[in-house]
Short mmCIF file of N, CA and C in Angstrom, two decimals:
data_model
loop_
_atom_site.label_atom_id
_atom_site.label_comp_id
_atom_site.label_asym_id
_atom_site.label_seq_id
_atom_site.Cartn_x
_atom_site.Cartn_y
_atom_site.Cartn_z
N PHE C 1 0.82 -1.20 0.00
CA PHE C 1 0.00 0.00 0.00
C PHE C 1 0.85 1.25 0.00
N ARG C 2 1.90 1.23 0.79
CA ARG C 2 2.74 2.42 0.90
C ARG C 2 3.28 2.84 -0.46
N PHE C 3 3.68 1.88 -1.27
CA PHE C 3 4.32 2.20 -2.54
C PHE C 3 3.33 2.31 -3.69
N PHE C 4 2.29 1.49 -3.68
CA PHE C 4 1.38 1.44 -4.81
C PHE C 4 0.19 2.39 -4.68
N CYS C 5 -0.20 2.74 -3.48
CA CYS C 5 -1.42 3.55 -3.30
C CYS C 5 -1.16 4.94 -2.72
N ARG C 6 0.08 5.28 -2.48
CA ARG C 6 0.36 6.59 -1.88
C ARG C 6 -0.08 7.74 -2.79
N GLY C 7 0.16 7.62 -4.10
CA GLY C 7 -0.25 8.68 -5.03
C GLY C 7 -1.75 8.89 -5.01
N ARG C 8 -2.49 7.80 -5.01
CA ARG C 8 -3.96 7.88 -4.96
C ARG C 8 -4.41 8.52 -3.64
N ALA C 9 -3.77 8.13 -2.54
CA ALA C 9 -4.13 8.68 -1.23
C ALA C 9 -3.84 10.18 -1.19
N GLN C 10 -2.75 10.61 -1.81
CA GLN C 10 -2.44 12.04 -1.84
C GLN C 10 -3.47 12.81 -2.65
N LYS C 11 -3.97 12.23 -3.74
CA LYS C 11 -5.02 12.88 -4.52
C LYS C 11 -6.30 13.01 -3.69
N ILE C 12 -6.65 11.95 -3.00
CA ILE C 12 -7.86 11.99 -2.16
C ILE C 12 -7.69 13.01 -1.04
N GLU C 13 -6.48 13.07 -0.49
CA GLU C 13 -6.21 14.02 0.59
C GLU C 13 -6.35 15.46 0.11
N LYS C 14 -5.98 15.73 -1.14
CA LYS C 14 -6.11 17.08 -1.69
C LYS C 14 -7.56 17.43 -1.99
N LYS C 15 -8.37 16.45 -2.31
CA LYS C 15 -9.76 16.70 -2.69
C LYS C 15 -10.75 16.65 -1.53
N THR C 16 -10.49 15.81 -0.56
CA THR C 16 -11.46 15.55 0.50
C THR C 16 -10.94 16.08 1.84
N ILE C 17 -11.67 16.99 2.43
CA ILE C 17 -11.27 17.56 3.71
C ILE C 17 -11.31 16.51 4.81
N PHE C 18 -12.31 15.65 4.79
CA PHE C 18 -12.43 14.60 5.80
C PHE C 18 -11.19 13.73 5.82
N TYR C 19 -10.76 13.26 4.65
CA TYR C 19 -9.57 12.40 4.57
C TYR C 19 -8.30 13.16 4.94
N ALA C 20 -8.24 14.43 4.54
CA ALA C 20 -7.08 15.24 4.88
C ALA C 20 -6.95 15.40 6.39
N CYS C 21 -8.07 15.62 7.06
CA CYS C 21 -8.05 15.74 8.52
C CYS C 21 -7.68 14.41 9.17
N LEU C 22 -8.24 13.32 8.66
CA LEU C 22 -7.93 12.01 9.20
C LEU C 22 -6.44 11.68 9.03
N ALA C 23 -5.90 11.96 7.86
CA ALA C 23 -4.48 11.70 7.61
C ALA C 23 -3.60 12.52 8.54
N ARG C 24 -3.97 13.76 8.76
CA ARG C 24 -3.18 14.62 9.66
C ARG C 24 -3.24 14.09 11.10
N VAL C 25 -4.42 13.67 11.53
CA VAL C 25 -4.56 13.13 12.88
C VAL C 25 -3.70 11.87 13.03
N VAL C 26 -3.69 11.01 12.02
CA VAL C 26 -2.87 9.80 12.09
C VAL C 26 -1.39 10.16 12.13
N ARG C 27 -0.97 11.11 11.30
CA ARG C 27 0.44 11.51 11.28
C ARG C 27 0.87 12.14 12.60
N GLU C 28 0.05 13.04 13.12
CA GLU C 28 0.42 13.76 14.34
C GLU C 28 0.14 12.96 15.61
N GLY C 29 -0.88 12.11 15.57
CA GLY C 29 -1.26 11.34 16.75
C GLY C 29 -0.35 10.16 17.02
N GLY C 30 0.21 9.62 15.97
CA GLY C 30 1.16 8.52 16.09
C GLY C 30 0.62 7.31 16.80
N PHE C 31 1.35 6.86 17.80
CA PHE C 31 1.04 5.61 18.50
C PHE C 31 -0.32 5.63 19.16
N LYS C 32 -0.68 6.72 19.78
CA LYS C 32 -1.96 6.82 20.50
C LYS C 32 -3.13 6.59 19.55
N VAL C 33 -3.12 7.24 18.40
CA VAL C 33 -4.19 7.08 17.42
C VAL C 33 -4.19 5.65 16.87
N ALA C 34 -3.01 5.12 16.60
CA ALA C 34 -2.91 3.77 16.06
C ALA C 34 -3.50 2.75 17.03
N LEU C 35 -3.15 2.86 18.29
CA LEU C 35 -3.64 1.91 19.29
C LEU C 35 -5.15 2.03 19.49
N ILE C 36 -5.63 3.24 19.59
CA ILE C 36 -7.07 3.45 19.80
C ILE C 36 -7.87 2.90 18.63
N SER C 37 -7.42 3.17 17.42
CA SER C 37 -8.17 2.68 16.26
C SER C 37 -8.05 1.16 16.10
N ARG C 38 -6.94 0.56 16.53
CA ARG C 38 -6.81 -0.90 16.45
C ARG C 38 -7.75 -1.59 17.44
N TYR C 39 -8.05 -0.95 18.57
CA TYR C 39 -8.97 -1.54 19.53
C TYR C 39 -10.44 -1.32 19.16
N SER C 40 -10.70 -0.46 18.20
CA SER C 40 -12.09 -0.24 17.79
C SER C 40 -12.52 -1.35 16.83
N ALA C 41 -13.75 -1.27 16.35
CA ALA C 41 -14.28 -2.30 15.45
C ALA C 41 -13.87 -2.07 14.00
N ILE C 42 -13.06 -1.05 13.75
CA ILE C 42 -12.57 -0.83 12.39
C ILE C 42 -11.71 -2.03 12.03
N PRO C 43 -11.97 -2.67 10.90
CA PRO C 43 -11.17 -3.85 10.54
C PRO C 43 -9.68 -3.52 10.43
N GLY C 44 -8.87 -4.46 10.86
CA GLY C 44 -7.43 -4.27 10.87
C GLY C 44 -6.84 -3.98 9.50
N HIS C 45 -7.40 -4.60 8.46
CA HIS C 45 -6.86 -4.35 7.12
C HIS C 45 -7.14 -2.93 6.65
N VAL C 46 -8.21 -2.33 7.14
CA VAL C 46 -8.51 -0.94 6.78
C VAL C 46 -7.54 0.01 7.48
N THR C 47 -7.33 -0.22 8.77
CA THR C 47 -6.40 0.66 9.49
C THR C 47 -4.97 0.50 8.97
N THR C 48 -4.60 -0.71 8.59
CA THR C 48 -3.26 -0.93 8.05
C THR C 48 -3.06 -0.13 6.76
N ALA C 49 -4.04 -0.16 5.88
CA ALA C 49 -3.94 0.60 4.63
C ALA C 49 -3.89 2.10 4.91
N LEU C 50 -4.71 2.57 5.85
CA LEU C 50 -4.70 3.98 6.20
C LEU C 50 -3.35 4.39 6.78
N TYR C 51 -2.81 3.59 7.69
CA TYR C 51 -1.52 3.91 8.29
C TYR C 51 -0.42 3.98 7.25
N SER C 52 -0.41 3.04 6.33
CA SER C 52 0.69 3.01 5.36
C SER C 52 0.62 4.18 4.39
N THR C 53 -0.57 4.56 3.96
CA THR C 53 -0.68 5.69 3.02
C THR C 53 -0.47 7.03 3.72
N CYS C 54 -0.68 7.07 5.03
CA CYS C 54 -0.47 8.32 5.77
C CYS C 54 0.96 8.46 6.27
N GLY C 55 1.75 7.42 6.14
CA GLY C 55 3.16 7.51 6.53
C GLY C 55 3.44 7.19 7.99
N LEU C 56 2.58 6.43 8.63
CA LEU C 56 2.83 6.02 10.01
C LEU C 56 4.02 5.06 10.01
N GLY C 57 4.91 5.22 10.95
CA GLY C 57 6.12 4.40 11.00
C GLY C 57 5.83 2.94 11.29
N PHE C 58 6.72 2.08 10.79
CA PHE C 58 6.56 0.63 10.96
C PHE C 58 6.57 0.23 12.42
N TRP C 59 7.49 0.76 13.21
CA TRP C 59 7.61 0.35 14.61
C TRP C 59 6.40 0.79 15.43
N ILE C 60 5.85 1.94 15.10
CA ILE C 60 4.64 2.40 15.78
C ILE C 60 3.48 1.47 15.43
N PHE C 61 3.38 1.13 14.15
CA PHE C 61 2.34 0.19 13.71
C PHE C 61 2.50 -1.16 14.39
N LEU C 62 3.72 -1.66 14.43
CA LEU C 62 3.98 -2.97 15.03
C LEU C 62 3.61 -2.98 16.51
N ALA C 63 4.00 -1.94 17.23
CA ALA C 63 3.67 -1.85 18.66
C ALA C 63 2.16 -1.82 18.88
N ALA C 64 1.45 -1.04 18.07
CA ALA C 64 -0.01 -0.97 18.21
C ALA C 64 -0.65 -2.31 17.85
N ALA C 65 -0.14 -2.98 16.84
CA ALA C 65 -0.68 -4.28 16.44
C ALA C 65 -0.47 -5.32 17.53
N VAL C 66 0.70 -5.33 18.13
CA VAL C 66 0.99 -6.31 19.19
C VAL C 66 0.14 -6.02 20.43
N LEU C 67 0.03 -4.75 20.80
CA LEU C 67 -0.76 -4.41 21.99
C LEU C 67 -2.27 -4.60 21.78
N SER C 68 -2.72 -4.68 20.54
CA SER C 68 -4.15 -4.90 20.29
C SER C 68 -4.47 -6.38 20.08
N LEU C 69 -3.51 -7.26 20.26
CA LEU C 69 -3.75 -8.69 20.11
C LEU C 69 -4.79 -9.25 21.09
N PRO C 70 -4.90 -8.76 22.33
CA PRO C 70 -5.95 -9.30 23.21
C PRO C 70 -7.36 -9.21 22.61
N LYS C 71 -7.62 -8.17 21.86
CA LYS C 71 -8.94 -8.05 21.21
C LYS C 71 -9.12 -9.19 20.21
N GLN C 72 -8.10 -9.46 19.42
CA GLN C 72 -8.19 -10.53 18.43
C GLN C 72 -8.31 -11.89 19.12
N LEU C 73 -7.56 -12.08 20.18
CA LEU C 73 -7.61 -13.36 20.90
C LEU C 73 -8.97 -13.59 21.55
N ALA C 74 -9.61 -12.54 22.03
CA ALA C 74 -10.94 -12.68 22.62
C ALA C 74 -11.94 -13.12 21.57
N LEU C 75 -11.85 -12.55 20.37
CA LEU C 75 -12.77 -12.95 19.30
C LEU C 75 -12.53 -14.41 18.89
N ILE C 76 -11.29 -14.83 18.84
CA ILE C 76 -10.97 -16.22 18.50
C ILE C 76 -11.50 -17.15 19.58
N ALA C 77 -11.33 -16.77 20.84
CA ALA C 77 -11.82 -17.60 21.95
C ALA C 77 -13.33 -17.76 21.88
N ILE C 78 -14.04 -16.71 21.55
CA ILE C 78 -15.50 -16.81 21.42
C ILE C 78 -15.87 -17.80 20.33
N GLY C 79 -15.18 -17.71 19.21
CA GLY C 79 -15.46 -18.64 18.11
C GLY C 79 -15.19 -20.08 18.49
N MET C 80 -14.11 -20.31 19.20
CA MET C 80 -13.78 -21.67 19.62
C MET C 80 -14.80 -22.20 20.64
N LEU C 81 -15.21 -21.36 21.58
CA LEU C 81 -16.21 -21.78 22.56
C LEU C 81 -17.53 -22.13 21.88
N ALA C 82 -17.91 -21.31 20.91
CA ALA C 82 -19.16 -21.57 20.19
C ALA C 82 -19.08 -22.87 19.40
N GLU C 83 -17.94 -23.11 18.77
CA GLU C 83 -17.79 -24.34 17.99
C GLU C 83 -17.82 -25.56 18.89
N GLU C 84 -17.12 -25.50 20.03
CA GLU C 84 -17.12 -26.62 20.97
C GLU C 84 -18.51 -26.92 21.48
N SER C 85 -19.26 -25.90 21.81
CA SER C 85 -20.60 -26.11 22.35
C SER C 85 -21.53 -26.68 21.29
N ASP C 86 -21.37 -26.26 20.05
CA ASP C 86 -22.20 -26.80 18.97
C ASP C 86 -21.87 -28.26 18.70
N ASN C 87 -20.60 -28.61 18.76
CA ASN C 87 -20.20 -29.99 18.50
C ASN C 87 -20.60 -30.93 19.64
N ALA C 88 -20.55 -30.46 20.87
CA ALA C 88 -20.78 -31.31 22.02
C ALA C 88 -22.26 -31.63 22.22
N SER C 89 -23.09 -30.62 22.31
CA SER C 89 -24.48 -30.88 22.70
C SER C 89 -25.51 -30.32 21.74
N GLY C 90 -25.10 -29.48 20.84
CA GLY C 90 -26.06 -28.88 19.92
C GLY C 90 -26.66 -27.59 20.44
N THR C 91 -26.43 -27.28 21.71
CA THR C 91 -26.91 -26.02 22.27
C THR C 91 -25.72 -25.24 22.83
N THR C 92 -25.88 -23.95 22.89
CA THR C 92 -24.80 -23.10 23.40
C THR C 92 -24.97 -22.91 24.90
N PRO C 93 -23.93 -23.24 25.69
CA PRO C 93 -24.04 -23.04 27.14
C PRO C 93 -24.20 -21.56 27.50
N LYS C 94 -24.76 -21.33 28.67
CA LYS C 94 -25.05 -19.98 29.12
C LYS C 94 -23.77 -19.16 29.28
N HIS C 95 -22.69 -19.73 29.80
CA HIS C 95 -21.46 -18.98 30.01
C HIS C 95 -20.84 -18.53 28.68
N THR C 96 -21.00 -19.32 27.63
CA THR C 96 -20.49 -18.94 26.32
C THR C 96 -21.25 -17.74 25.78
N LYS C 97 -22.55 -17.74 25.95
CA LYS C 97 -23.36 -16.61 25.50
C LYS C 97 -23.00 -15.34 26.27
N ILE C 98 -22.81 -15.49 27.57
CA ILE C 98 -22.47 -14.32 28.40
C ILE C 98 -21.13 -13.75 27.98
N ILE C 99 -20.13 -14.61 27.80
CA ILE C 99 -18.81 -14.14 27.38
C ILE C 99 -18.90 -13.45 26.02
N SER C 100 -19.65 -14.04 25.11
CA SER C 100 -19.80 -13.45 23.78
C SER C 100 -20.42 -12.06 23.85
N TRP C 101 -21.48 -11.93 24.62
CA TRP C 101 -22.16 -10.64 24.71
C TRP C 101 -21.29 -9.59 25.43
N VAL C 102 -20.51 -10.02 26.41
CA VAL C 102 -19.63 -9.08 27.11
C VAL C 102 -18.56 -8.56 26.15
N VAL C 103 -17.97 -9.45 25.37
CA VAL C 103 -16.94 -9.02 24.41
C VAL C 103 -17.55 -8.10 23.35
N VAL C 104 -18.74 -8.42 22.87
CA VAL C 104 -19.40 -7.56 21.88
C VAL C 104 -19.70 -6.20 22.49
N ALA C 105 -20.20 -6.17 23.72
CA ALA C 105 -20.52 -4.89 24.37
C ALA C 105 -19.26 -4.06 24.58
N ILE C 106 -18.18 -4.68 25.02
CA ILE C 106 -16.92 -3.95 25.23
C ILE C 106 -16.42 -3.39 23.90
N THR C 107 -16.49 -4.20 22.84
CA THR C 107 -16.05 -3.74 21.52
C THR C 107 -16.88 -2.56 21.03
N VAL C 108 -18.17 -2.61 21.24
CA VAL C 108 -19.05 -1.50 20.81
C VAL C 108 -18.70 -0.24 21.59
N VAL C 109 -18.53 -0.35 22.89
CA VAL C 109 -18.20 0.83 23.71
C VAL C 109 -16.86 1.42 23.28
N ILE C 110 -15.85 0.57 23.12
CA ILE C 110 -14.54 1.06 22.70
C ILE C 110 -14.62 1.71 21.33
N THR C 111 -15.40 1.12 20.42
CA THR C 111 -15.54 1.68 19.08
C THR C 111 -16.19 3.05 19.11
N VAL C 112 -17.24 3.20 19.88
CA VAL C 112 -17.93 4.49 19.96
C VAL C 112 -17.01 5.55 20.58
N VAL C 113 -16.33 5.18 21.65
CA VAL C 113 -15.41 6.13 22.29
C VAL C 113 -14.27 6.49 21.34
N ALA C 114 -13.70 5.50 20.65
CA ALA C 114 -12.61 5.75 19.71
C ALA C 114 -13.07 6.64 18.56
N TYR C 115 -14.25 6.36 18.03
CA TYR C 115 -14.78 7.15 16.93
C TYR C 115 -14.97 8.61 17.35
N ARG C 116 -15.57 8.80 18.51
CA ARG C 116 -15.81 10.17 18.97
C ARG C 116 -14.50 10.90 19.25
N TRP C 117 -13.51 10.20 19.81
CA TRP C 117 -12.22 10.81 20.10
C TRP C 117 -11.51 11.19 18.81
N ILE C 118 -11.47 10.28 17.84
CA ILE C 118 -10.81 10.57 16.57
C ILE C 118 -11.54 11.69 15.83
N LEU C 119 -12.87 11.67 15.87
CA LEU C 119 -13.65 12.74 15.23
C LEU C 119 -13.37 14.09 15.89
N ARG C 120 -13.22 14.11 17.20
CA ARG C 120 -12.89 15.35 17.91
C ARG C 120 -11.50 15.84 17.49
N GLN C 121 -10.57 14.92 17.37
CA GLN C 121 -9.22 15.29 16.92
C GLN C 121 -9.27 15.85 15.49
N MET C 122 -10.08 15.24 14.65
CA MET C 122 -10.22 15.72 13.27
C MET C 122 -10.83 17.11 13.23
N ASN C 123 -11.82 17.35 14.06
CA ASN C 123 -12.44 18.68 14.11
C ASN C 123 -11.46 19.73 14.64
N ASP C 124 -10.54 19.31 15.51
CA ASP C 124 -9.53 20.24 16.02
C ASP C 124 -8.55 20.67 14.93
N VAL C 125 -8.19 19.76 14.03
CA VAL C 125 -7.23 20.10 12.97
C VAL C 125 -7.89 20.64 11.71
N LYS C 126 -9.20 20.57 11.64
CA LYS C 126 -9.91 21.01 10.44
C LYS C 126 -9.64 22.47 10.08
N PRO C 127 -9.67 23.43 11.03
CA PRO C 127 -9.37 24.82 10.66
C PRO C 127 -7.97 24.99 10.07
N VAL C 128 -7.01 24.25 10.59
CA VAL C 128 -5.64 24.34 10.08
C VAL C 128 -5.57 23.79 8.66
N VAL C 129 -6.24 22.67 8.41
CA VAL C 129 -6.25 22.07 7.07
C VAL C 129 -6.91 23.02 6.08
N ILE C 130 -8.03 23.61 6.46
CA ILE C 130 -8.73 24.54 5.56
C ILE C 130 -7.87 25.77 5.30
N TYR C 131 -7.21 26.28 6.34
CA TYR C 131 -6.35 27.44 6.17
C TYR C 131 -5.20 27.12 5.21
N GLU C 132 -4.58 25.97 5.38
CA GLU C 132 -3.48 25.59 4.49
C GLU C 132 -3.94 25.43 3.05
N ARG C 133 -5.14 24.90 2.85
CA ARG C 133 -5.68 24.76 1.49
C ARG C 133 -5.93 26.13 0.87
N ARG C 134 -6.50 27.03 1.64
CA ARG C 134 -6.76 28.38 1.13
C ARG C 134 -5.46 29.09 0.80
N LYS C 135 -4.48 28.95 1.67
CA LYS C 135 -3.19 29.57 1.45
C LYS C 135 -2.53 29.01 0.19
N ALA C 136 -2.60 27.70 -0.01
CA ALA C 136 -2.01 27.09 -1.20
C ALA C 136 -2.73 27.55 -2.46
N ARG C 137 -4.06 27.68 -2.39
CA ARG C 137 -4.81 28.19 -3.55
C ARG C 137 -4.44 29.60 -3.88
N TYR C 138 -4.28 30.45 -2.84
CA TYR C 138 -3.93 31.84 -3.04
C TYR C 138 -2.53 31.96 -3.66
N VAL C 139 -1.60 31.17 -3.18
CA VAL C 139 -0.24 31.21 -3.70
C VAL C 139 -0.20 30.75 -5.15
N SER C 140 -0.96 29.70 -5.46
CA SER C 140 -0.95 29.17 -6.82
C SER C 140 -1.68 30.08 -7.81
N SER C 141 -2.64 30.86 -7.32
CA SER C 141 -3.37 31.76 -8.23
C SER C 141 -2.64 33.07 -8.44
N SER C 142 -1.69 33.40 -7.56
CA SER C 142 -0.96 34.67 -7.70
C SER C 142 0.12 34.61 -8.72
#
């Protein structure tokens, strides 16, 4: 993605204010933004593509990916518990359902909090992005 899609990402960043703000938040937020977004329900392959086109460093990405492994392991554990219960008796035990719903609820809460936090960060940098675009337009038209 870094090598093949960077040009396309730069075009989108020039045209779309939303993406420009998001890219700036990822660049300036670094590890904190990477970790928060990895714990949200945003699929990992989407965040990986975003990080690579925005220029997030490899070591920051790797640290966020490793620290977000508990989320992935919880989802795998739920799947294994569900499969075991289906194979054994045909019904899902109560503790499996409770664990599944707790993990889903935690994921939803983290996702909502992460989304609101990232959106707030984007709104904070939006005036700067708009100012820079206006300044670049003025310079290019002069």
